[in-house]
Amino acid sequence: MINKVAVIGAGQMGNGIAHVMAIAGIDVFLKDVSEAQLDKALNVIETNLQRQVGRGKLSDADMSAALGRIKPVTDDEHLPDMDLVIEAATENEEIKKAILTDLSTKLREDAIVATNTSSISVTRLAAVTDRPERFMGMHFMNPVPVMQLVELIRGIATSEETFESVKELTVRLNKTPTPAEDFPAFIVNRILLPMINEAVYTLYEGVGSVRAIDTAMRLGANHPMGPLQLADFIGLDVCLAIMQVLYEGLADTKYRPCPLLVKYVEAGWLGQKSGRGFYDYTGDEPVPTR
Ligand code: CAA
């Protein structure tokens, strides 16, 4: 049974994964190269736990216990003790491969490694490790504390034992596991990202304004967020990276990233995290930019 977990990368996904592990009573090391990023992540986790306390979903005691289970680290001393390491670094294949190669030398032989990649081939990432049979995809959704789903992706070499251990852990986290085959972007992003990309084309071609497109999909299709608001929430760089994986991996022009999405990323307009995307977040309320 998996009881000791390390999460590599304290960004949006890494902090959410540490949050849900800690609430489930699992000790978790949260590793990042940057102390400042770790401080930021702990603040975000505390704010999100507080939000759950405020809504009566968690007691104050549960919150303190959860915070006590999260250990921020910048070194690797904890690694030989881990049952599972989840890689949640930025969605860049070279960075992920460098982390996974380095991990191989530092883990116990029976430890499992999972990647939270949202689109990259699990089999290709597994190939740089020393343990493809104990490697798989564990794809959480954002915001992790709220979203019910975890996609579980087997690489070609993933053993049944590995898959079952990670599935059992997912259930312990109070999440619903869904198996997906190792094809570009798996299930959720294979369907969701082309919709978001199409929303950007709809804006690009002048069919509707940012507000019109988001209102149309919220009220016309009952989506909790409009597609452009959701793109800003996911991060426009992440959206573009996933579209590129689909475009290249499936070799079909229907996945061509919208030029406007490319331009926004080139401008550094990455959505909520950079203060500007399809909305401007610098004031009290988000303001549409087109
Ligand atoms: N941590 C903890 N709790 C949170 C939270 C967080 N980060 N964000 C929201 N919540 C909680 C709120 O406290 C609230 O709790 P109650 O139900 O107990 O009241 C609940 O979630 C709803 O939040 P709000 O009332 O503040 O706002 P909302 O009703 O607008 O919901 C939302 C916010 C849950 C984010 C909702 O807008 C939503 O579901 N949006 C779509 C999210 C989505 O599609 N995510 C998937 C992105 S794709 C992905 O992640 C894959 C990938 O690889 C790119």
mmCIF file of C-alpha atoms and ligand atoms in Angstrom:
data_model
loop_
_atom_site.group_PDB
_atom_site.id
_atom_site.type_symbol
_atom_site.label_atom_id
_atom_site.label_comp_id
_atom_site.label_asym_id
_atom_site.label_seq_id
_atom_site.Cartn_x
_atom_site.Cartn_y
_atom_site.Cartn_z
ATOM 1 C CA MET A 1 0.000 0.000 0.000
ATOM 2 C CA ILE A 2 1.251 3.487 -0.881
ATOM 3 C CA ASN A 3 1.796 5.627 2.223
ATOM 4 C CA LYS A 4 4.814 7.811 1.544
ATOM 5 C CA VAL A 5 4.538 10.105 -1.425
ATOM 6 C CA ALA A 6 6.706 12.803 -2.953
ATOM 7 C CA VAL A 7 5.439 15.353 -5.444
ATOM 8 C CA ILE A 8 7.980 17.023 -7.707
ATOM 9 C CA GLY A 9 7.021 20.530 -8.769
ATOM 10 C CA ALA A 10 5.133 22.940 -6.507
ATOM 11 C CA GLY A 11 3.130 24.701 -9.220
ATOM 12 C CA GLN A 12 -0.646 24.799 -9.658
ATOM 13 C CA MET A 13 -0.977 21.011 -9.972
ATOM 14 C CA GLY A 14 1.749 20.016 -7.481
ATOM 15 C CA ASN A 15 0.252 22.049 -4.662
ATOM 16 C CA GLY A 16 -3.212 20.640 -5.339
ATOM 17 C CA ILE A 17 -1.900 17.065 -5.340
ATOM 18 C CA ALA A 18 -0.068 17.645 -2.031
ATOM 19 C CA HIS A 19 -3.293 19.161 -0.633
ATOM 20 C CA VAL A 20 -5.465 16.112 -1.394
ATOM 21 C CA MET A 21 -2.799 13.647 -0.225
ATOM 22 C CA ALA A 22 -2.478 15.456 3.113
ATOM 23 C CA ILE A 23 -6.245 15.532 3.685
ATOM 24 C CA ALA A 24 -6.336 11.781 3.014
ATOM 25 C CA GLY A 25 -3.807 11.240 5.826
ATOM 26 C CA ILE A 26 -0.797 10.608 3.596
ATOM 27 C CA ASP A 27 2.620 12.123 4.376
ATOM 28 C CA VAL A 28 3.825 14.077 1.396
ATOM 29 C CA PHE A 29 7.117 15.719 0.459
ATOM 30 C CA LEU A 30 6.639 18.641 -1.897
ATOM 31 C CA LYS A 31 9.814 19.289 -3.858
ATOM 32 C CA ASP A 32 10.766 22.283 -5.943
ATOM 33 C CA VAL A 33 14.044 23.856 -6.994
ATOM 34 C CA SER A 34 12.808 27.249 -5.807
ATOM 35 C CA GLU A 35 12.243 28.112 -2.123
ATOM 36 C CA ALA A 36 10.046 31.022 -3.216
ATOM 37 C CA GLN A 37 7.820 28.664 -5.227
ATOM 38 C CA LEU A 38 7.501 26.365 -2.201
ATOM 39 C CA ASP A 39 6.495 29.288 0.057
ATOM 40 C CA LYS A 40 3.915 30.349 -2.505
ATOM 41 C CA ALA A 41 2.581 26.782 -2.789
ATOM 42 C CA LEU A 42 2.187 26.434 0.976
ATOM 43 C CA ASN A 43 0.293 29.724 1.100
ATOM 44 C CA VAL A 44 -2.036 28.545 -1.672
ATOM 45 C CA ILE A 45 -2.602 25.204 0.096
ATOM 46 C CA GLU A 46 -3.402 26.972 3.365
ATOM 47 C CA THR A 47 -5.837 29.341 1.636
ATOM 48 C CA ASN A 48 -7.583 26.443 -0.116
ATOM 49 C CA LEU A 49 -7.781 24.379 3.095
ATOM 50 C CA GLN A 50 -9.173 27.442 4.865
ATOM 51 C CA ARG A 51 -11.789 27.728 2.144
ATOM 52 C CA GLN A 52 -12.855 24.142 2.855
ATOM 53 C CA VAL A 53 -12.970 24.866 6.614
ATOM 54 C CA GLY A 54 -15.088 27.948 5.875
ATOM 55 C CA ARG A 55 -17.586 25.813 3.927
ATOM 56 C CA GLY A 56 -17.794 23.258 6.745
ATOM 57 C CA LYS A 57 -16.081 20.532 4.686
ATOM 58 C CA LEU A 58 -13.063 20.253 7.015
ATOM 59 C CA SER A 59 -12.490 20.921 10.731
ATOM 60 C CA ASP A 60 -9.747 23.226 12.042
ATOM 61 C CA ALA A 61 -8.026 20.157 13.514
ATOM 62 C CA ASP A 62 -8.112 18.353 10.135
ATOM 63 C CA MET A 63 -6.620 21.413 8.502
ATOM 64 C CA SER A 64 -3.705 21.632 10.975
ATOM 65 C CA ALA A 65 -3.087 17.896 10.683
ATOM 66 C CA ALA A 66 -3.071 18.151 6.879
ATOM 67 C CA LEU A 67 -0.620 21.061 6.911
ATOM 68 C CA GLY A 68 1.617 19.068 9.292
ATOM 69 C CA ARG A 69 1.809 16.232 6.750
ATOM 70 C CA ILE A 70 3.246 18.406 3.955
ATOM 71 C CA LYS A 71 7.013 18.780 4.010
ATOM 72 C CA PRO A 72 8.458 21.317 1.576
ATOM 73 C CA VAL A 73 11.952 20.350 0.369
ATOM 74 C CA THR A 74 14.538 21.460 -2.169
ATOM 75 C CA ASP A 75 16.824 18.405 -1.784
ATOM 76 C CA ASP A 76 16.436 14.664 -2.469
ATOM 77 C CA GLU A 77 17.222 13.144 0.925
ATOM 78 C CA HIS A 78 13.678 11.807 1.360
ATOM 79 C CA LEU A 79 13.621 9.911 -1.958
ATOM 80 C CA PRO A 80 14.970 6.482 -0.836
ATOM 81 C CA ASP A 81 12.052 6.269 1.602
ATOM 82 C CA MET A 82 9.233 6.931 -0.894
ATOM 83 C CA ASP A 83 6.556 4.449 -2.074
ATOM 84 C CA LEU A 84 5.423 6.748 -4.886
ATOM 85 C CA VAL A 85 6.852 9.833 -6.582
ATOM 86 C CA ILE A 86 4.533 11.960 -8.698
ATOM 87 C CA GLU A 87 6.217 14.185 -11.258
ATOM 88 C CA ALA A 88 4.180 17.384 -11.631
ATOM 89 C CA ALA A 89 6.711 19.667 -13.320
ATOM 90 C CA THR A 90 5.966 22.027 -16.156
ATOM 91 C CA GLU A 91 4.445 20.501 -19.339
ATOM 92 C CA ASN A 92 7.764 20.286 -21.189
ATOM 93 C CA GLU A 93 9.045 16.902 -22.329
ATOM 94 C CA GLU A 94 12.754 17.682 -21.893
ATOM 95 C CA ILE A 95 12.292 18.969 -18.335
ATOM 96 C CA LYS A 96 10.163 15.943 -17.416
ATOM 97 C CA LYS A 97 12.706 13.534 -18.903
ATOM 98 C CA ALA A 98 15.581 15.185 -17.016
ATOM 99 C CA ILE A 99 13.671 14.844 -13.713
ATOM 100 C CA LEU A 100 12.681 11.232 -14.395
ATOM 101 C CA THR A 101 16.202 10.185 -15.407
ATOM 102 C CA ASP A 102 17.615 11.694 -12.242
ATOM 103 C CA LEU A 103 14.953 10.009 -10.057
ATOM 104 C CA SER A 104 15.865 6.526 -11.264
ATOM 105 C CA THR A 105 19.138 6.511 -9.344
ATOM 106 C CA LYS A 106 17.642 7.713 -6.070
ATOM 107 C CA LEU A 107 14.582 5.536 -5.445
ATOM 108 C CA ARG A 108 14.011 2.167 -3.800
ATOM 109 C CA GLU A 109 13.741 -0.598 -6.360
ATOM 110 C CA ASP A 110 10.052 -1.250 -5.659
ATOM 111 C CA ALA A 111 8.990 2.421 -5.661
ATOM 112 C CA ILE A 112 6.428 3.554 -8.239
ATOM 113 C CA VAL A 113 6.847 6.689 -10.358
ATOM 114 C CA ALA A 114 3.839 8.485 -11.823
ATOM 115 C CA THR A 115 3.655 11.473 -14.126
ATOM 116 C CA ASN A 116 0.901 14.076 -14.022
ATOM 117 C CA THR A 117 1.497 14.907 -17.682
ATOM 118 C CA SER A 118 -1.643 16.194 -19.360
ATOM 119 C CA SER A 119 -0.703 15.049 -22.842
ATOM 120 C CA ILE A 120 2.787 13.599 -23.362
ATOM 121 C CA SER A 121 3.237 9.883 -24.142
ATOM 122 C CA VAL A 122 3.546 7.905 -20.887
ATOM 123 C CA THR A 123 5.423 5.150 -22.739
ATOM 124 C CA ARG A 124 8.005 7.635 -24.040
ATOM 125 C CA LEU A 125 8.523 9.122 -20.563
ATOM 126 C CA ALA A 126 8.726 5.611 -19.038
ATOM 127 C CA ALA A 127 11.535 4.735 -21.424
ATOM 128 C CA VAL A 128 13.959 7.185 -19.756
ATOM 129 C CA THR A 129 13.397 5.583 -16.315
ATOM 130 C CA ASP A 130 14.919 2.383 -14.939
ATOM 131 C CA ARG A 131 11.402 1.041 -14.158
ATOM 132 C CA PRO A 132 8.900 1.241 -17.062
ATOM 133 C CA GLU A 133 6.819 -1.530 -15.408
ATOM 134 C CA ARG A 134 6.456 0.607 -12.262
ATOM 135 C CA PHE A 135 5.670 3.812 -14.156
ATOM 136 C CA MET A 136 2.311 5.253 -15.274
ATOM 137 C CA GLY A 137 0.270 8.407 -15.789
ATOM 138 C CA MET A 138 -1.791 9.849 -12.924
ATOM 139 C CA HIS A 139 -3.507 12.887 -14.387
ATOM 140 C CA PHE A 140 -5.260 15.149 -11.879
ATOM 141 C CA MET A 141 -7.625 17.951 -12.960
ATOM 142 C CA ASN A 142 -7.442 21.586 -11.887
ATOM 143 C CA PRO A 143 -8.494 22.685 -9.237
ATOM 144 C CA VAL A 144 -7.326 19.395 -7.737
ATOM 145 C CA PRO A 145 -9.135 19.732 -4.369
ATOM 146 C CA VAL A 146 -12.485 20.111 -6.172
ATOM 147 C CA MET A 147 -12.324 17.990 -9.325
ATOM 148 C CA GLN A 148 -13.462 14.392 -8.878
ATOM 149 C CA LEU A 149 -11.555 12.766 -11.725
ATOM 150 C CA VAL A 150 -8.078 11.264 -11.980
ATOM 151 C CA GLU A 151 -7.184 9.750 -15.365
ATOM 152 C CA LEU A 152 -4.954 6.685 -14.972
ATOM 153 C CA ILE A 153 -2.795 5.913 -17.990
ATOM 154 C CA ARG A 154 -0.834 2.724 -18.538
ATOM 155 C CA GLY A 155 2.331 2.886 -20.606
ATOM 156 C CA ILE A 156 2.985 -0.149 -22.785
ATOM 157 C CA ALA A 157 5.117 -1.730 -20.016
ATOM 158 C CA THR A 158 3.085 -0.730 -16.919
ATOM 159 C CA SER A 159 2.417 -3.777 -14.717
ATOM 160 C CA GLU A 160 -1.038 -4.644 -13.439
ATOM 161 C CA GLU A 161 0.273 -4.429 -9.854
ATOM 162 C CA THR A 162 1.439 -0.847 -10.405
ATOM 163 C CA PHE A 163 -1.880 0.131 -11.970
ATOM 164 C CA GLU A 164 -3.882 -1.423 -9.114
ATOM 165 C CA SER A 165 -1.741 0.265 -6.402
ATOM 166 C CA VAL A 166 -2.226 3.702 -7.952
ATOM 167 C CA LYS A 167 -5.925 3.036 -8.502
ATOM 168 C CA GLU A 168 -6.337 2.054 -4.845
ATOM 169 C CA LEU A 169 -4.575 5.271 -3.786
ATOM 170 C CA THR A 170 -6.837 7.343 -6.062
ATOM 171 C CA VAL A 171 -9.899 5.907 -4.337
ATOM 172 C CA ARG A 172 -8.323 6.660 -0.926
ATOM 173 C CA LEU A 173 -8.011 10.291 -2.087
ATOM 174 C CA ASN A 174 -11.787 10.295 -2.579
ATOM 175 C CA LYS A 175 -11.380 10.647 -6.330
ATOM 176 C CA THR A 176 -12.841 8.650 -9.190
ATOM 177 C CA PRO A 177 -10.217 6.878 -11.343
ATOM 178 C CA THR A 178 -10.830 6.499 -15.062
ATOM 179 C CA PRO A 179 -8.515 4.405 -17.243
ATOM 180 C CA ALA A 180 -7.314 5.982 -20.483
ATOM 181 C CA GLU A 181 -5.074 4.535 -23.165
ATOM 182 C CA ASP A 182 -1.729 6.129 -23.912
ATOM 183 C CA PHE A 183 -2.695 8.258 -26.923
ATOM 184 C CA PRO A 184 -1.940 11.990 -27.226
ATOM 185 C CA ALA A 185 -3.743 13.988 -24.499
ATOM 186 C CA PHE A 186 -5.636 10.876 -23.258
ATOM 187 C CA ILE A 187 -9.427 11.443 -22.839
ATOM 188 C CA VAL A 188 -10.229 14.738 -21.098
ATOM 189 C CA ASN A 189 -7.762 16.936 -22.957
ATOM 190 C CA ARG A 190 -8.342 15.173 -26.303
ATOM 191 C CA ILE A 191 -11.914 16.440 -26.099
ATOM 192 C CA LEU A 192 -11.598 19.616 -23.991
ATOM 193 C CA LEU A 193 -8.656 21.329 -25.688
ATOM 194 C CA PRO A 194 -9.992 21.195 -29.267
ATOM 195 C CA MET A 195 -13.149 22.828 -27.858
ATOM 196 C CA ILE A 196 -11.082 25.597 -26.245
ATOM 197 C CA ASN A 197 -9.013 25.983 -29.447
ATOM 198 C CA GLU A 198 -12.266 26.282 -31.426
ATOM 199 C CA ALA A 199 -13.442 28.987 -29.012
ATOM 200 C CA VAL A 200 -10.234 30.923 -29.765
ATOM 201 C CA TYR A 201 -10.905 30.511 -33.531
ATOM 202 C CA THR A 202 -14.439 31.770 -32.920
ATOM 203 C CA LEU A 203 -12.933 34.889 -31.320
ATOM 204 C CA TYR A 204 -10.224 35.187 -34.027
ATOM 205 C CA GLU A 205 -12.802 35.069 -36.811
ATOM 206 C CA GLY A 206 -14.956 37.670 -35.059
ATOM 207 C CA VAL A 207 -17.949 35.389 -34.578
ATOM 208 C CA GLY A 208 -18.258 36.614 -30.993
ATOM 209 C CA SER A 209 -16.509 38.717 -28.358
ATOM 210 C CA VAL A 210 -14.796 37.140 -25.331
ATOM 211 C CA ARG A 211 -17.857 37.839 -23.215
ATOM 212 C CA ALA A 212 -20.308 36.582 -25.865
ATOM 213 C CA ILE A 213 -18.414 33.310 -26.376
ATOM 214 C CA ASP A 214 -18.116 32.583 -22.652
ATOM 215 C CA THR A 215 -21.711 33.551 -21.893
ATOM 216 C CA ALA A 216 -22.913 31.414 -24.805
ATOM 217 C CA MET A 217 -21.171 28.301 -23.520
ATOM 218 C CA ARG A 218 -21.991 28.891 -19.833
ATOM 219 C CA LEU A 219 -25.678 29.520 -20.395
ATOM 220 C CA GLY A 220 -26.134 27.630 -23.657
ATOM 221 C CA ALA A 221 -24.268 24.458 -22.797
ATOM 222 C CA ASN A 222 -24.267 24.667 -18.990
ATOM 223 C CA HIS A 223 -20.479 24.708 -18.657
ATOM 224 C CA PRO A 224 -19.354 26.017 -15.242
ATOM 225 C CA MET A 225 -16.847 28.339 -16.944
ATOM 226 C CA GLY A 226 -16.815 29.674 -20.500
ATOM 227 C CA PRO A 227 -14.051 28.169 -22.713
ATOM 228 C CA LEU A 228 -11.933 31.356 -22.785
ATOM 229 C CA GLN A 229 -12.185 31.817 -19.019
ATOM 230 C CA LEU A 230 -11.243 28.140 -18.658
ATOM 231 C CA ALA A 231 -8.278 28.617 -21.032
ATOM 232 C CA ASP A 232 -7.020 31.488 -18.841
ATOM 233 C CA PHE A 233 -7.528 29.282 -15.774
ATOM 234 C CA ILE A 234 -5.584 26.328 -17.261
ATOM 235 C CA GLY A 235 -2.857 28.645 -18.632
ATOM 236 C CA LEU A 236 -2.594 29.567 -22.320
ATOM 237 C CA ASP A 237 0.927 28.103 -22.524
ATOM 238 C CA VAL A 238 -0.413 24.764 -21.234
ATOM 239 C CA CYS A 239 -3.335 24.920 -23.715
ATOM 240 C CA LEU A 240 -0.925 25.571 -26.592
ATOM 241 C CA ALA A 241 1.445 22.798 -25.484
ATOM 242 C CA ILE A 242 -1.445 20.299 -25.447
ATOM 243 C CA MET A 243 -2.696 21.410 -28.888
ATOM 244 C CA GLN A 244 0.835 20.957 -30.256
ATOM 245 C CA VAL A 245 1.006 17.427 -28.818
ATOM 246 C CA LEU A 246 -2.360 16.628 -30.477
ATOM 247 C CA TYR A 247 -1.338 18.247 -33.787
ATOM 248 C CA GLU A 248 2.008 16.465 -33.964
ATOM 249 C CA GLY A 249 0.943 13.194 -32.317
ATOM 250 C CA LEU A 250 -2.175 12.634 -34.423
ATOM 251 C CA ALA A 251 -0.871 14.376 -37.564
ATOM 252 C CA ASP A 252 -4.256 15.868 -38.372
ATOM 253 C CA THR A 253 -4.796 19.524 -39.331
ATOM 254 C CA LYS A 254 -8.016 19.616 -37.318
ATOM 255 C CA TYR A 255 -5.798 20.058 -34.241
ATOM 256 C CA ARG A 256 -3.943 23.110 -35.652
ATOM 257 C CA PRO A 257 -3.433 25.592 -32.776
ATOM 258 C CA CYS A 258 -5.283 28.858 -33.437
ATOM 259 C CA PRO A 259 -2.777 31.591 -34.462
ATOM 260 C CA LEU A 260 -4.345 33.925 -31.887
ATOM 261 C CA LEU A 261 -3.559 31.426 -29.107
ATOM 262 C CA VAL A 262 0.039 31.256 -30.364
ATOM 263 C CA LYS A 263 0.267 35.071 -30.416
ATOM 264 C CA TYR A 264 -1.038 35.423 -26.850
ATOM 265 C CA VAL A 265 1.560 32.941 -25.607
ATOM 266 C CA GLU A 266 4.312 34.741 -27.546
ATOM 267 C CA ALA A 267 3.231 37.977 -25.868
ATOM 268 C CA GLY A 268 3.511 36.355 -22.432
ATOM 269 C CA TRP A 269 -0.266 36.717 -21.972
ATOM 270 C CA LEU A 270 -0.672 33.345 -20.304
ATOM 271 C CA GLY A 271 -3.992 33.842 -18.518
ATOM 272 C CA GLN A 272 -4.750 34.216 -14.818
ATOM 273 C CA LYS A 273 -1.216 33.391 -13.670
ATOM 274 C CA SER A 274 0.374 36.237 -15.639
ATOM 275 C CA GLY A 275 -2.407 38.770 -14.987
ATOM 276 C CA ARG A 276 -3.603 38.841 -18.601
ATOM 277 C CA GLY A 277 -5.026 36.397 -21.107
ATOM 278 C CA PHE A 278 -8.458 36.626 -22.709
ATOM 279 C CA TYR A 279 -9.310 38.645 -19.592
ATOM 280 C CA ASP A 280 -7.307 41.270 -17.720
ATOM 281 C CA TYR A 281 -6.954 40.229 -14.066
ATOM 282 C CA THR A 282 -5.205 43.300 -12.706
ATOM 283 C CA GLY A 283 -8.384 44.957 -11.349
ATOM 284 C CA ASP A 284 -11.018 43.755 -8.878
ATOM 285 C CA GLU A 285 -13.014 41.948 -11.584
ATOM 286 C CA PRO A 286 -11.664 40.189 -14.713
ATOM 287 C CA VAL A 287 -12.243 42.432 -17.782
ATOM 288 C CA PRO A 288 -12.484 40.927 -21.308
ATOM 289 C CA THR A 289 -9.636 42.079 -23.563
ATOM 290 C CA ARG A 290 -11.526 41.697 -26.877
HETATM 291 N N1 CAA B 1 -9.403 24.524 -3.483
HETATM 292 C C1 CAA B 1 -10.381 24.111 -2.668
HETATM 293 N N2 CAA B 1 -11.687 24.366 -2.909
HETATM 294 C C2 CAA B 1 -11.990 25.086 -4.021
HETATM 295 C C3 CAA B 1 -11.008 25.562 -4.908
HETATM 296 C C4 CAA B 1 -9.668 25.244 -4.611
HETATM 297 N N3 CAA B 1 -8.668 25.635 -5.403
HETATM 298 N N4 CAA B 1 -11.631 26.231 -5.913
HETATM 299 C C5 CAA B 1 -12.943 26.175 -5.669
HETATM 300 N N5 CAA B 1 -13.182 25.489 -4.513
HETATM 301 C C6 CAA B 1 -14.468 25.129 -3.943
HETATM 302 C C7 CAA B 1 -15.218 26.276 -3.359
HETATM 303 O O1 CAA B 1 -14.843 26.485 -2.013
HETATM 304 C C8 CAA B 1 -16.655 25.810 -3.479
HETATM 305 O O2 CAA B 1 -16.960 24.868 -2.448
HETATM 306 P P1 CAA B 1 -18.506 24.463 -2.037
HETATM 307 O O3 CAA B 1 -19.016 23.608 -3.150
HETATM 308 O O4 CAA B 1 -18.331 23.710 -0.778
HETATM 309 O O5 CAA B 1 -19.251 25.713 -1.914
HETATM 310 C C9 CAA B 1 -16.658 25.069 -4.791
HETATM 311 O O6 CAA B 1 -15.310 24.691 -5.024
HETATM 312 C C10 CAA B 1 -17.150 25.945 -5.905
HETATM 313 O O7 CAA B 1 -16.368 27.134 -5.951
HETATM 314 P P2 CAA B 1 -16.924 28.607 -6.103
HETATM 315 O O8 CAA B 1 -18.297 28.707 -5.514
HETATM 316 O O9 CAA B 1 -15.877 29.553 -5.612
HETATM 317 O O10 CAA B 1 -16.936 28.868 -7.635
HETATM 318 P P3 CAA B 1 -17.620 28.065 -8.789
HETATM 319 O O11 CAA B 1 -18.944 27.509 -8.377
HETATM 320 O O12 CAA B 1 -17.531 28.989 -9.929
HETATM 321 O O13 CAA B 1 -16.668 26.821 -9.027
HETATM 322 C C11 CAA B 1 -14.902 25.781 -10.156
HETATM 323 C C12 CAA B 1 -15.320 26.966 -9.309
HETATM 324 C C13 CAA B 1 -15.037 24.490 -9.341
HETATM 325 C C14 CAA B 1 -13.452 26.000 -10.524
HETATM 326 C C15 CAA B 1 -15.845 25.705 -11.411
HETATM 327 O O14 CAA B 1 -15.871 26.947 -12.059
HETATM 328 C C16 CAA B 1 -15.440 24.652 -12.399
HETATM 329 O O15 CAA B 1 -15.720 23.480 -12.228
HETATM 330 N N6 CAA B 1 -14.763 25.066 -13.499
HETATM 331 C C17 CAA B 1 -14.284 24.161 -14.527
HETATM 332 C C18 CAA B 1 -12.999 23.521 -14.068
HETATM 333 C C19 CAA B 1 -12.461 22.558 -15.091
HETATM 334 O O16 CAA B 1 -13.005 22.319 -16.145
HETATM 335 N N7 CAA B 1 -11.303 21.993 -14.760
HETATM 336 C C20 CAA B 1 -10.626 21.097 -15.631
HETATM 337 C C21 CAA B 1 -9.586 21.850 -16.345
HETATM 338 S S1 CAA B 1 -8.740 20.797 -17.488
HETATM 339 C C22 CAA B 1 -7.572 20.084 -16.575
HETATM 340 O O17 CAA B 1 -7.334 20.341 -15.435
HETATM 341 C C23 CAA B 1 -6.768 19.103 -17.314
HETATM 342 C C24 CAA B 1 -5.530 19.611 -17.889
HETATM 343 O O18 CAA B 1 -4.562 18.856 -17.933
HETATM 344 C C25 CAA B 1 -5.407 20.938 -18.514
#
